[in-house]
Amino acid sequence: MEITITQKTEIIDGKGYPLTTTRILGLQQIQRHGEPMWVTAITYHDSREGCTSAFRLYKGPIPPEGEVQNRLPPSAEARVKEIAAQGMWRKGEGDP
């Protein structure tokens, strides 16, 4: 599994906003709408609009049970949780 985290500042109307992009490449199983699905890549974008995710579906044969580890390394899992928490916090920032 390959994990890449990039941080940059996007300029909108002359004001800078932090943008963090996390890409996780490698075959892994995720839960979507309560159903398991296999993907080959996940991308998280954490920006002023909040945290969004995108994934690339795996179209090949499903690997036998236990052959593919579907958990992230502990450091990546912690970073993903941190980004999700930041997105939730930012979303709540504008609420009264």
PDB file of N, CA and C in Angstrom:
ATOM      1  N   MET A   1       0.849  -1.165   0.000  1.00  0.00           N
ATOM      2  CA  MET A   1       0.000   0.000   0.000  1.00  0.00           C
ATOM      3  C   MET A   1       0.901   1.237   0.000  1.00  0.00           C
ATOM      4  N   GLU A   2       0.569   2.206  -0.830  1.00  0.00           N
ATOM      5  CA  GLU A   2       1.346   3.440  -0.927  1.00  0.00           C
ATOM      6  C   GLU A   2       0.465   4.605  -0.480  1.00  0.00           C
ATOM      7  N   ILE A   3       0.975   5.415   0.440  1.00  0.00           N
ATOM      8  CA  ILE A   3       0.216   6.544   0.984  1.00  0.00           C
ATOM      9  C   ILE A   3       0.992   7.824   0.716  1.00  0.00           C
ATOM     10  N   THR A   4       0.309   8.814   0.133  1.00  0.00           N
ATOM     11  CA  THR A   4       0.914  10.104  -0.161  1.00  0.00           C
ATOM     12  C   THR A   4       0.049  11.203   0.446  1.00  0.00           C
ATOM     13  N   ILE A   5       0.666  12.100   1.206  1.00  0.00           N
ATOM     14  CA  ILE A   5      -0.051  13.235   1.793  1.00  0.00           C
ATOM     15  C   ILE A   5       0.604  14.514   1.281  1.00  0.00           C
ATOM     16  N   THR A   6      -0.199  15.375   0.637  1.00  0.00           N
ATOM     17  CA  THR A   6       0.313  16.652   0.164  1.00  0.00           C
ATOM     18  C   THR A   6      -0.479  17.779   0.807  1.00  0.00           C
ATOM     19  N   GLN A   7       0.223  18.823   1.174  1.00  0.00           N
ATOM     20  CA  GLN A   7      -0.417  19.991   1.770  1.00  0.00           C
ATOM     21  C   GLN A   7      -0.008  21.214   0.967  1.00  0.00           C
ATOM     22  N   LYS A   8      -0.987  22.029   0.621  1.00  0.00           N
ATOM     23  CA  LYS A   8      -0.701  23.266  -0.084  1.00  0.00           C
ATOM     24  C   LYS A   8      -1.766  24.291   0.279  1.00  0.00           C
ATOM     25  N   THR A   9      -1.591  25.493  -0.204  1.00  0.00           N
ATOM     26  CA  THR A   9      -2.540  26.562   0.058  1.00  0.00           C
ATOM     27  C   THR A   9      -3.199  26.945  -1.258  1.00  0.00           C
ATOM     28  N   GLU A  10      -4.527  26.917  -1.282  1.00  0.00           N
ATOM     29  CA  GLU A  10      -5.230  27.362  -2.476  1.00  0.00           C
ATOM     30  C   GLU A  10      -5.701  28.791  -2.245  1.00  0.00           C
ATOM     31  N   ILE A  11      -5.567  29.619  -3.267  1.00  0.00           N
ATOM     32  CA  ILE A  11      -5.932  31.025  -3.172  1.00  0.00           C
ATOM     33  C   ILE A  11      -7.297  31.222  -3.816  1.00  0.00           C
ATOM     34  N   ILE A  12      -8.248  31.726  -3.030  1.00  0.00           N
ATOM     35  CA  ILE A  12      -9.587  32.018  -3.519  1.00  0.00           C
ATOM     36  C   ILE A  12      -9.912  33.449  -3.121  1.00  0.00           C
ATOM     37  N   ASP A  13     -10.201  34.289  -4.121  1.00  0.00           N
ATOM     38  CA  ASP A  13     -10.499  35.705  -3.896  1.00  0.00           C
ATOM     39  C   ASP A  13      -9.412  36.392  -3.083  1.00  0.00           C
ATOM     40  N   GLY A  14      -8.172  36.039  -3.352  1.00  0.00           N
ATOM     41  CA  GLY A  14      -7.047  36.679  -2.688  1.00  0.00           C
ATOM     42  C   GLY A  14      -6.762  36.191  -1.278  1.00  0.00           C
ATOM     43  N   LYS A  15      -7.501  35.212  -0.801  1.00  0.00           N
ATOM     44  CA  LYS A  15      -7.297  34.677   0.549  1.00  0.00           C
ATOM     45  C   LYS A  15      -6.794  33.241   0.448  1.00  0.00           C
ATOM     46  N   GLY A  16      -5.829  32.870   1.285  1.00  0.00           N
ATOM     47  CA  GLY A  16      -5.266  31.524   1.268  1.00  0.00           C
ATOM     48  C   GLY A  16      -6.008  30.566   2.186  1.00  0.00           C
ATOM     49  N   TYR A  17      -6.244  29.364   1.695  1.00  0.00           N
ATOM     50  CA  TYR A  17      -6.908  28.313   2.459  1.00  0.00           C
ATOM     51  C   TYR A  17      -6.066  27.037   2.374  1.00  0.00           C
ATOM     52  N   PRO A  18      -5.881  26.342   3.512  1.00  0.00           N
ATOM     53  CA  PRO A  18      -5.104  25.101   3.464  1.00  0.00           C
ATOM     54  C   PRO A  18      -5.872  23.989   2.753  1.00  0.00           C
ATOM     55  N   LEU A  19      -5.150  23.198   1.967  1.00  0.00           N
ATOM     56  CA  LEU A  19      -5.726  22.056   1.268  1.00  0.00           C
ATOM     57  C   LEU A  19      -4.813  20.862   1.501  1.00  0.00           C
ATOM     58  N   THR A  20      -5.359  19.805   2.090  1.00  0.00           N
ATOM     59  CA  THR A  20      -4.608  18.581   2.336  1.00  0.00           C
ATOM     60  C   THR A  20      -5.224  17.474   1.493  1.00  0.00           C
ATOM     61  N   THR A  21      -4.387  16.788   0.723  1.00  0.00           N
ATOM     62  CA  THR A  21      -4.840  15.674  -0.095  1.00  0.00           C
ATOM     63  C   THR A  21      -4.105  14.420   0.360  1.00  0.00           C
ATOM     64  N   THR A  22      -4.857  13.378   0.693  1.00  0.00           N
ATOM     65  CA  THR A  22      -4.297  12.097   1.107  1.00  0.00           C
ATOM     66  C   THR A  22      -4.705  11.049   0.086  1.00  0.00           C
ATOM     67  N   ARG A  23      -3.731  10.365  -0.518  1.00  0.00           N
ATOM     68  CA  ARG A  23      -4.001   9.311  -1.492  1.00  0.00           C
ATOM     69  C   ARG A  23      -3.488   7.987  -0.938  1.00  0.00           C
ATOM     70  N   ILE A  24      -4.349   6.988  -0.979  1.00  0.00           N
ATOM     71  CA  ILE A  24      -3.995   5.650  -0.513  1.00  0.00           C
ATOM     72  C   ILE A  24      -4.176   4.703  -1.691  1.00  0.00           C
ATOM     73  N   LEU A  25      -3.063   4.195  -2.213  1.00  0.00           N
ATOM     74  CA  LEU A  25      -3.099   3.301  -3.365  1.00  0.00           C
ATOM     75  C   LEU A  25      -2.838   1.868  -2.916  1.00  0.00           C
ATOM     76  N   GLY A  26      -3.613   0.942  -3.430  1.00  0.00           N
ATOM     77  CA  GLY A  26      -3.455  -0.467  -3.089  1.00  0.00           C
ATOM     78  C   GLY A  26      -4.819  -1.103  -2.898  1.00  0.00           C
ATOM     79  N   LEU A  27      -4.902  -2.373  -3.166  1.00  0.00           N
ATOM     80  CA  LEU A  27      -6.164  -3.090  -3.042  1.00  0.00           C
ATOM     81  C   LEU A  27      -6.598  -3.154  -1.577  1.00  0.00           C
ATOM     82  N   GLN A  28      -7.823  -2.699  -1.315  1.00  0.00           N
ATOM     83  CA  GLN A  28      -8.345  -2.693   0.053  1.00  0.00           C
ATOM     84  C   GLN A  28      -9.866  -2.780   0.029  1.00  0.00           C
ATOM     85  N   GLN A  29     -10.411  -3.258   1.119  1.00  0.00           N
ATOM     86  CA  GLN A  29     -11.863  -3.377   1.225  1.00  0.00           C
ATOM     87  C   GLN A  29     -12.373  -2.264   2.126  1.00  0.00           C
ATOM     88  N   ILE A  30     -13.460  -1.583   1.691  1.00  0.00           N
ATOM     89  CA  ILE A  30     -14.062  -0.517   2.478  1.00  0.00           C
ATOM     90  C   ILE A  30     -15.551  -0.818   2.665  1.00  0.00           C
ATOM     91  N   GLN A  31     -16.193  -0.075   3.524  1.00  0.00           N
ATOM     92  CA  GLN A  31     -17.634  -0.169   3.720  1.00  0.00           C
ATOM     93  C   GLN A  31     -18.276   1.068   3.101  1.00  0.00           C
ATOM     94  N   ARG A  32     -19.266   0.890   2.251  1.00  0.00           N
ATOM     95  CA  ARG A  32     -19.992   2.009   1.652  1.00  0.00           C
ATOM     96  C   ARG A  32     -21.472   1.695   1.732  1.00  0.00           C
ATOM     97  N   HIS A  33     -22.206   2.546   2.413  1.00  0.00           N
ATOM     98  CA  HIS A  33     -23.637   2.330   2.638  1.00  0.00           C
ATOM     99  C   HIS A  33     -23.891   0.967   3.284  1.00  0.00           C
ATOM    100  N   GLY A  34     -22.996   0.578   4.191  1.00  0.00           N
ATOM    101  CA  GLY A  34     -23.145  -0.673   4.919  1.00  0.00           C
ATOM    102  C   GLY A  34     -22.756  -1.919   4.158  1.00  0.00           C
ATOM    103  N   GLU A  35     -22.289  -1.779   2.925  1.00  0.00           N
ATOM    104  CA  GLU A  35     -21.910  -2.923   2.106  1.00  0.00           C
ATOM    105  C   GLU A  35     -20.399  -2.918   1.864  1.00  0.00           C
ATOM    106  N   PRO A  36     -19.736  -4.075   1.957  1.00  0.00           N
ATOM    107  CA  PRO A  36     -18.297  -4.121   1.662  1.00  0.00           C
ATOM    108  C   PRO A  36     -18.054  -4.000   0.160  1.00  0.00           C
ATOM    109  N   MET A  37     -16.985  -3.294  -0.192  1.00  0.00           N
ATOM    110  CA  MET A  37     -16.603  -3.187  -1.597  1.00  0.00           C
ATOM    111  C   MET A  37     -15.088  -3.096  -1.687  1.00  0.00           C
ATOM    112  N   TRP A  38     -14.536  -3.592  -2.812  1.00  0.00           N
ATOM    113  CA  TRP A  38     -13.100  -3.568  -3.034  1.00  0.00           C
ATOM    114  C   TRP A  38     -12.743  -2.361  -3.876  1.00  0.00           C
ATOM    115  N   VAL A  39     -11.681  -1.656  -3.481  1.00  0.00           N
ATOM    116  CA  VAL A  39     -11.197  -0.489  -4.211  1.00  0.00           C
ATOM    117  C   VAL A  39      -9.682  -0.599  -4.385  1.00  0.00           C
ATOM    118  N   THR A  40      -9.153   0.125  -5.376  1.00  0.00           N
ATOM    119  CA  THR A  40      -7.709   0.133  -5.591  1.00  0.00           C
ATOM    120  C   THR A  40      -7.073   1.452  -5.175  1.00  0.00           C
ATOM    121  N   ALA A  41      -7.888   2.475  -4.922  1.00  0.00           N
ATOM    122  CA  ALA A  41      -7.348   3.766  -4.492  1.00  0.00           C
ATOM    123  C   ALA A  41      -8.428   4.567  -3.779  1.00  0.00           C
ATOM    124  N   ILE A  42      -8.025   5.318  -2.766  1.00  0.00           N
ATOM    125  CA  ILE A  42      -8.908   6.243  -2.059  1.00  0.00           C
ATOM    126  C   ILE A  42      -8.182   7.581  -1.988  1.00  0.00           C
ATOM    127  N   THR A  43      -8.917   8.664  -2.227  1.00  0.00           N
ATOM    128  CA  THR A  43      -8.355  10.010  -2.119  1.00  0.00           C
ATOM    129  C   THR A  43      -9.246  10.835  -1.202  1.00  0.00           C
ATOM    130  N   TYR A  44      -8.628  11.483  -0.215  1.00  0.00           N
ATOM    131  CA  TYR A  44      -9.336  12.386   0.693  1.00  0.00           C
ATOM    132  C   TYR A  44      -8.860  13.805   0.419  1.00  0.00           C
ATOM    133  N   HIS A  45      -9.802  14.739   0.302  1.00  0.00           N
ATOM    134  CA  HIS A  45      -9.481  16.161   0.153  1.00  0.00           C
ATOM    135  C   HIS A  45     -10.039  16.881   1.370  1.00  0.00           C
ATOM    136  N   ASP A  46      -9.190  17.567   2.086  1.00  0.00           N
ATOM    137  CA  ASP A  46      -9.614  18.348   3.254  1.00  0.00           C
ATOM    138  C   ASP A  46      -9.354  19.811   2.927  1.00  0.00           C
ATOM    139  N   SER A  47     -10.423  20.582   2.716  1.00  0.00           N
ATOM    140  CA  SER A  47     -10.280  21.984   2.337  1.00  0.00           C
ATOM    141  C   SER A  47     -11.292  22.817   3.113  1.00  0.00           C
ATOM    142  N   ARG A  48     -11.433  24.066   2.724  1.00  0.00           N
ATOM    143  CA  ARG A  48     -12.361  24.934   3.452  1.00  0.00           C
ATOM    144  C   ARG A  48     -13.804  24.472   3.296  1.00  0.00           C
ATOM    145  N   GLU A  49     -14.114  23.706   2.253  1.00  0.00           N
ATOM    146  CA  GLU A  49     -15.469  23.181   2.050  1.00  0.00           C
ATOM    147  C   GLU A  49     -15.733  21.942   2.906  1.00  0.00           C
ATOM    148  N   GLY A  50     -14.709  21.389   3.513  1.00  0.00           N
ATOM    149  CA  GLY A  50     -14.859  20.189   4.333  1.00  0.00           C
ATOM    150  C   GLY A  50     -14.007  19.052   3.792  1.00  0.00           C
ATOM    151  N   CYS A  51     -14.270  17.855   4.269  1.00  0.00           N
ATOM    152  CA  CYS A  51     -13.502  16.680   3.870  1.00  0.00           C
ATOM    153  C   CYS A  51     -14.353  15.848   2.915  1.00  0.00           C
ATOM    154  N   THR A  52     -13.796  15.549   1.746  1.00  0.00           N
ATOM    155  CA  THR A  52     -14.489  14.709   0.776  1.00  0.00           C
ATOM    156  C   THR A  52     -13.593  13.535   0.409  1.00  0.00           C
ATOM    157  N   SER A  53     -14.214  12.485  -0.085  1.00  0.00           N
ATOM    158  CA  SER A  53     -13.435  11.312  -0.472  1.00  0.00           C
ATOM    159  C   SER A  53     -13.878  10.824  -1.848  1.00  0.00           C
ATOM    160  N   ALA A  54     -12.962  10.154  -2.511  1.00  0.00           N
ATOM    161  CA  ALA A  54     -13.237   9.528  -3.799  1.00  0.00           C
ATOM    162  C   ALA A  54     -12.498   8.199  -3.820  1.00  0.00           C
ATOM    163  N   PHE A  55     -12.991   7.250  -4.585  1.00  0.00           N
ATOM    164  CA  PHE A  55     -12.343   5.943  -4.644  1.00  0.00           C
ATOM    165  C   PHE A  55     -12.419   5.391  -6.053  1.00  0.00           C
ATOM    166  N   ARG A  56     -11.518   4.452  -6.349  1.00  0.00           N
ATOM    167  CA  ARG A  56     -11.493   3.760  -7.636  1.00  0.00           C
ATOM    168  C   ARG A  56     -11.891   2.313  -7.379  1.00  0.00           C
ATOM    169  N   LEU A  57     -13.008   1.892  -7.984  1.00  0.00           N
ATOM    170  CA  LEU A  57     -13.500   0.524  -7.796  1.00  0.00           C
ATOM    171  C   LEU A  57     -12.543  -0.497  -8.390  1.00  0.00           C
ATOM    172  N   TYR A  58     -12.472  -1.657  -7.740  1.00  0.00           N
ATOM    173  CA  TYR A  58     -11.674  -2.785  -8.222  1.00  0.00           C
ATOM    174  C   TYR A  58     -12.586  -3.674  -9.055  1.00  0.00           C
ATOM    175  N   LYS A  59     -12.207  -3.915 -10.306  1.00  0.00           N
ATOM    176  CA  LYS A  59     -13.042  -4.692 -11.218  1.00  0.00           C
ATOM    177  C   LYS A  59     -12.590  -6.138 -11.373  1.00  0.00           C
ATOM    178  N   GLY A  60     -11.491  -6.521 -10.727  1.00  0.00           N
ATOM    179  CA  GLY A  60     -10.944  -7.863 -10.884  1.00  0.00           C
ATOM    180  C   GLY A  60     -11.608  -8.878  -9.969  1.00  0.00           C
ATOM    181  N   PRO A  61     -11.064 -10.087  -9.937  1.00  0.00           N
ATOM    182  CA  PRO A  61     -11.616 -11.134  -9.071  1.00  0.00           C
ATOM    183  C   PRO A  61     -11.379 -10.789  -7.596  1.00  0.00           C
ATOM    184  N   ILE A  62     -12.334 -11.136  -6.769  1.00  0.00           N
ATOM    185  CA  ILE A  62     -12.227 -10.859  -5.335  1.00  0.00           C
ATOM    186  C   ILE A  62     -11.214 -11.818  -4.724  1.00  0.00           C
ATOM    187  N   PRO A  63     -10.233 -11.287  -3.991  1.00  0.00           N
ATOM    188  CA  PRO A  63      -9.211 -12.153  -3.395  1.00  0.00           C
ATOM    189  C   PRO A  63      -9.792 -13.036  -2.279  1.00  0.00           C
ATOM    190  N   PRO A  64      -9.201 -14.212  -2.073  1.00  0.00           N
ATOM    191  CA  PRO A  64      -9.660 -15.082  -0.977  1.00  0.00           C
ATOM    192  C   PRO A  64      -9.515 -14.386   0.379  1.00  0.00           C
ATOM    193  N   GLU A  65     -10.340 -14.794   1.319  1.00  0.00           N
ATOM    194  CA  GLU A  65     -10.348 -14.218   2.674  1.00  0.00           C
ATOM    195  C   GLU A  65      -8.955 -14.271   3.293  1.00  0.00           C
ATOM    196  N   GLY A  66      -8.524 -13.152   3.858  1.00  0.00           N
ATOM    197  CA  GLY A  66      -7.258 -13.095   4.562  1.00  0.00           C
ATOM    198  C   GLY A  66      -6.039 -12.857   3.683  1.00  0.00           C
ATOM    199  N   GLU A  67      -6.202 -12.863   2.361  1.00  0.00           N
ATOM    200  CA  GLU A  67      -5.060 -12.685   1.477  1.00  0.00           C
ATOM    201  C   GLU A  67      -4.629 -11.221   1.356  1.00  0.00           C
ATOM    202  N   VAL A  68      -5.584 -10.306   1.428  1.00  0.00           N
ATOM    203  CA  VAL A  68      -5.280  -8.877   1.333  1.00  0.00           C
ATOM    204  C   VAL A  68      -5.609  -8.227   2.661  1.00  0.00           C
ATOM    205  N   GLN A  69      -4.651  -7.529   3.208  1.00  0.00           N
ATOM    206  CA  GLN A  69      -4.886  -6.821   4.464  1.00  0.00           C
ATOM    207  C   GLN A  69      -5.662  -5.554   4.147  1.00  0.00           C
ATOM    208  N   ASN A  70      -6.866  -5.386   4.738  1.00  0.00           N
ATOM    209  CA  ASN A  70      -7.697  -4.247   4.378  1.00  0.00           C
ATOM    210  C   ASN A  70      -7.629  -3.114   5.395  1.00  0.00           C
ATOM    211  N   ARG A  71      -6.652  -3.131   6.270  1.00  0.00           N
ATOM    212  CA  ARG A  71      -6.489  -2.036   7.220  1.00  0.00           C
ATOM    213  C   ARG A  71      -5.284  -1.202   6.816  1.00  0.00           C
ATOM    214  N   LEU A  72      -5.395   0.068   7.123  1.00  0.00           N
ATOM    215  CA  LEU A  72      -4.272   0.966   6.871  1.00  0.00           C
ATOM    216  C   LEU A  72      -3.206   0.765   7.934  1.00  0.00           C
ATOM    217  N   PRO A  73      -1.964   1.122   7.630  1.00  0.00           N
ATOM    218  CA  PRO A  73      -0.955   1.126   8.685  1.00  0.00           C
ATOM    219  C   PRO A  73      -1.405   2.094   9.791  1.00  0.00           C
ATOM    220  N   PRO A  74      -1.043   1.831  11.047  1.00  0.00           N
ATOM    221  CA  PRO A  74      -1.524   2.670  12.157  1.00  0.00           C
ATOM    222  C   PRO A  74      -1.279   4.161  11.961  1.00  0.00           C
ATOM    223  N   SER A  75      -0.132   4.554  11.418  1.00  0.00           N
ATOM    224  CA  SER A  75       0.143   5.983  11.239  1.00  0.00           C
ATOM    225  C   SER A  75      -0.797   6.596  10.200  1.00  0.00           C
ATOM    226  N   ALA A  76      -1.098   5.876   9.124  1.00  0.00           N
ATOM    227  CA  ALA A  76      -2.003   6.389   8.095  1.00  0.00           C
ATOM    228  C   ALA A  76      -3.427   6.444   8.618  1.00  0.00           C
ATOM    229  N   GLU A  77      -3.826   5.424   9.376  1.00  0.00           N
ATOM    230  CA  GLU A  77      -5.173   5.405   9.935  1.00  0.00           C
ATOM    231  C   GLU A  77      -5.371   6.592  10.879  1.00  0.00           C
ATOM    232  N   ALA A  78      -4.359   6.897  11.679  1.00  0.00           N
ATOM    233  CA  ALA A  78      -4.437   8.043  12.595  1.00  0.00           C
ATOM    234  C   ALA A  78      -4.543   9.343  11.804  1.00  0.00           C
ATOM    235  N   ARG A  79      -3.781   9.464  10.700  1.00  0.00           N
ATOM    236  CA  ARG A  79      -3.823  10.678   9.879  1.00  0.00           C
ATOM    237  C   ARG A  79      -5.183  10.851   9.217  1.00  0.00           C
ATOM    238  N   VAL A  80      -5.771   9.764   8.716  1.00  0.00           N
ATOM    239  CA  VAL A  80      -7.087   9.830   8.098  1.00  0.00           C
ATOM    240  C   VAL A  80      -8.124  10.270   9.129  1.00  0.00           C
ATOM    241  N   LYS A  81      -8.050   9.728  10.338  1.00  0.00           N
ATOM    242  CA  LYS A  81      -8.979  10.136  11.396  1.00  0.00           C
ATOM    243  C   LYS A  81      -8.798  11.609  11.745  1.00  0.00           C
ATOM    244  N   GLU A  82      -7.553  12.076  11.768  1.00  0.00           N
ATOM    245  CA  GLU A  82      -7.266  13.477  12.065  1.00  0.00           C
ATOM    246  C   GLU A  82      -7.877  14.390  10.992  1.00  0.00           C
ATOM    247  N   ILE A  83      -7.713  14.014   9.720  1.00  0.00           N
ATOM    248  CA  ILE A  83      -8.263  14.815   8.627  1.00  0.00           C
ATOM    249  C   ILE A  83      -9.788  14.837   8.703  1.00  0.00           C
ATOM    250  N   ALA A  84     -10.399  13.697   8.987  1.00  0.00           N
ATOM    251  CA  ALA A  84     -11.856  13.641   9.111  1.00  0.00           C
ATOM    252  C   ALA A  84     -12.336  14.519  10.255  1.00  0.00           C
ATOM    253  N   ALA A  85     -11.628  14.497  11.384  1.00  0.00           N
ATOM    254  CA  ALA A  85     -12.004  15.332  12.524  1.00  0.00           C
ATOM    255  C   ALA A  85     -11.875  16.813  12.179  1.00  0.00           C
ATOM    256  N   GLN A  86     -10.822  17.191  11.455  1.00  0.00           N
ATOM    257  CA  GLN A  86     -10.648  18.583  11.041  1.00  0.00           C
ATOM    258  C   GLN A  86     -11.794  19.014  10.130  1.00  0.00           C
ATOM    259  N   GLY A  87     -12.183  18.142   9.212  1.00  0.00           N
ATOM    260  CA  GLY A  87     -13.293  18.457   8.313  1.00  0.00           C
ATOM    261  C   GLY A  87     -14.588  18.646   9.067  1.00  0.00           C
ATOM    262  N   MET A  88     -14.844  17.793  10.045  1.00  0.00           N
ATOM    263  CA  MET A  88     -16.068  17.918  10.847  1.00  0.00           C
ATOM    264  C   MET A  88     -16.025  19.196  11.673  1.00  0.00           C
ATOM    265  N   TRP A  89     -14.860  19.525  12.212  1.00  0.00           N
ATOM    266  CA  TRP A  89     -14.719  20.735  13.017  1.00  0.00           C
ATOM    267  C   TRP A  89     -14.960  21.964  12.152  1.00  0.00           C
ATOM    268  N   ARG A  90     -14.365  21.985  10.958  1.00  0.00           N
ATOM    269  CA  ARG A  90     -14.550  23.128  10.055  1.00  0.00           C
ATOM    270  C   ARG A  90     -16.000  23.266   9.628  1.00  0.00           C
ATOM    271  N   LYS A  91     -16.660  22.163   9.390  1.00  0.00           N
ATOM    272  CA  LYS A  91     -18.066  22.212   8.995  1.00  0.00           C
ATOM    273  C   LYS A  91     -18.902  22.827  10.112  1.00  0.00           C
ATOM    274  N   GLY A  92     -18.588  22.519  11.350  1.00  0.00           N
ATOM    275  CA  GLY A  92     -19.309  23.070  12.501  1.00  0.00           C
ATOM    276  C   GLY A  92     -18.931  24.498  12.802  1.00  0.00           C
ATOM    277  N   GLU A  93     -17.828  24.981  12.190  1.00  0.00           N
ATOM    278  CA  GLU A  93     -17.345  26.334  12.441  1.00  0.00           C
ATOM    279  C   GLU A  93     -18.370  27.393  12.042  1.00  0.00           C
ATOM    280  N   GLY A  94     -19.087  27.176  10.950  1.00  0.00           N
ATOM    281  CA  GLY A  94     -20.026  28.174  10.461  1.00  0.00           C
ATOM    282  C   GLY A  94     -21.405  28.072  11.087  1.00  0.00           C
ATOM    283  N   ASP A  95     -21.663  27.036  11.887  1.00  0.00           N
ATOM    284  CA  ASP A  95     -22.971  26.886  12.504  1.00  0.00           C
ATOM    285  C   ASP A  95     -23.164  27.907  13.619  1.00  0.00           C
ATOM    286  N   PRO A  96     -24.414  28.365  13.814  1.00  0.00           N
ATOM    287  CA  PRO A  96     -24.661  29.336  14.895  1.00  0.00           C
ATOM    288  C   PRO A  96     -24.521  28.725  16.252  1.00  0.00           C
TER     289      PRO A  96
END
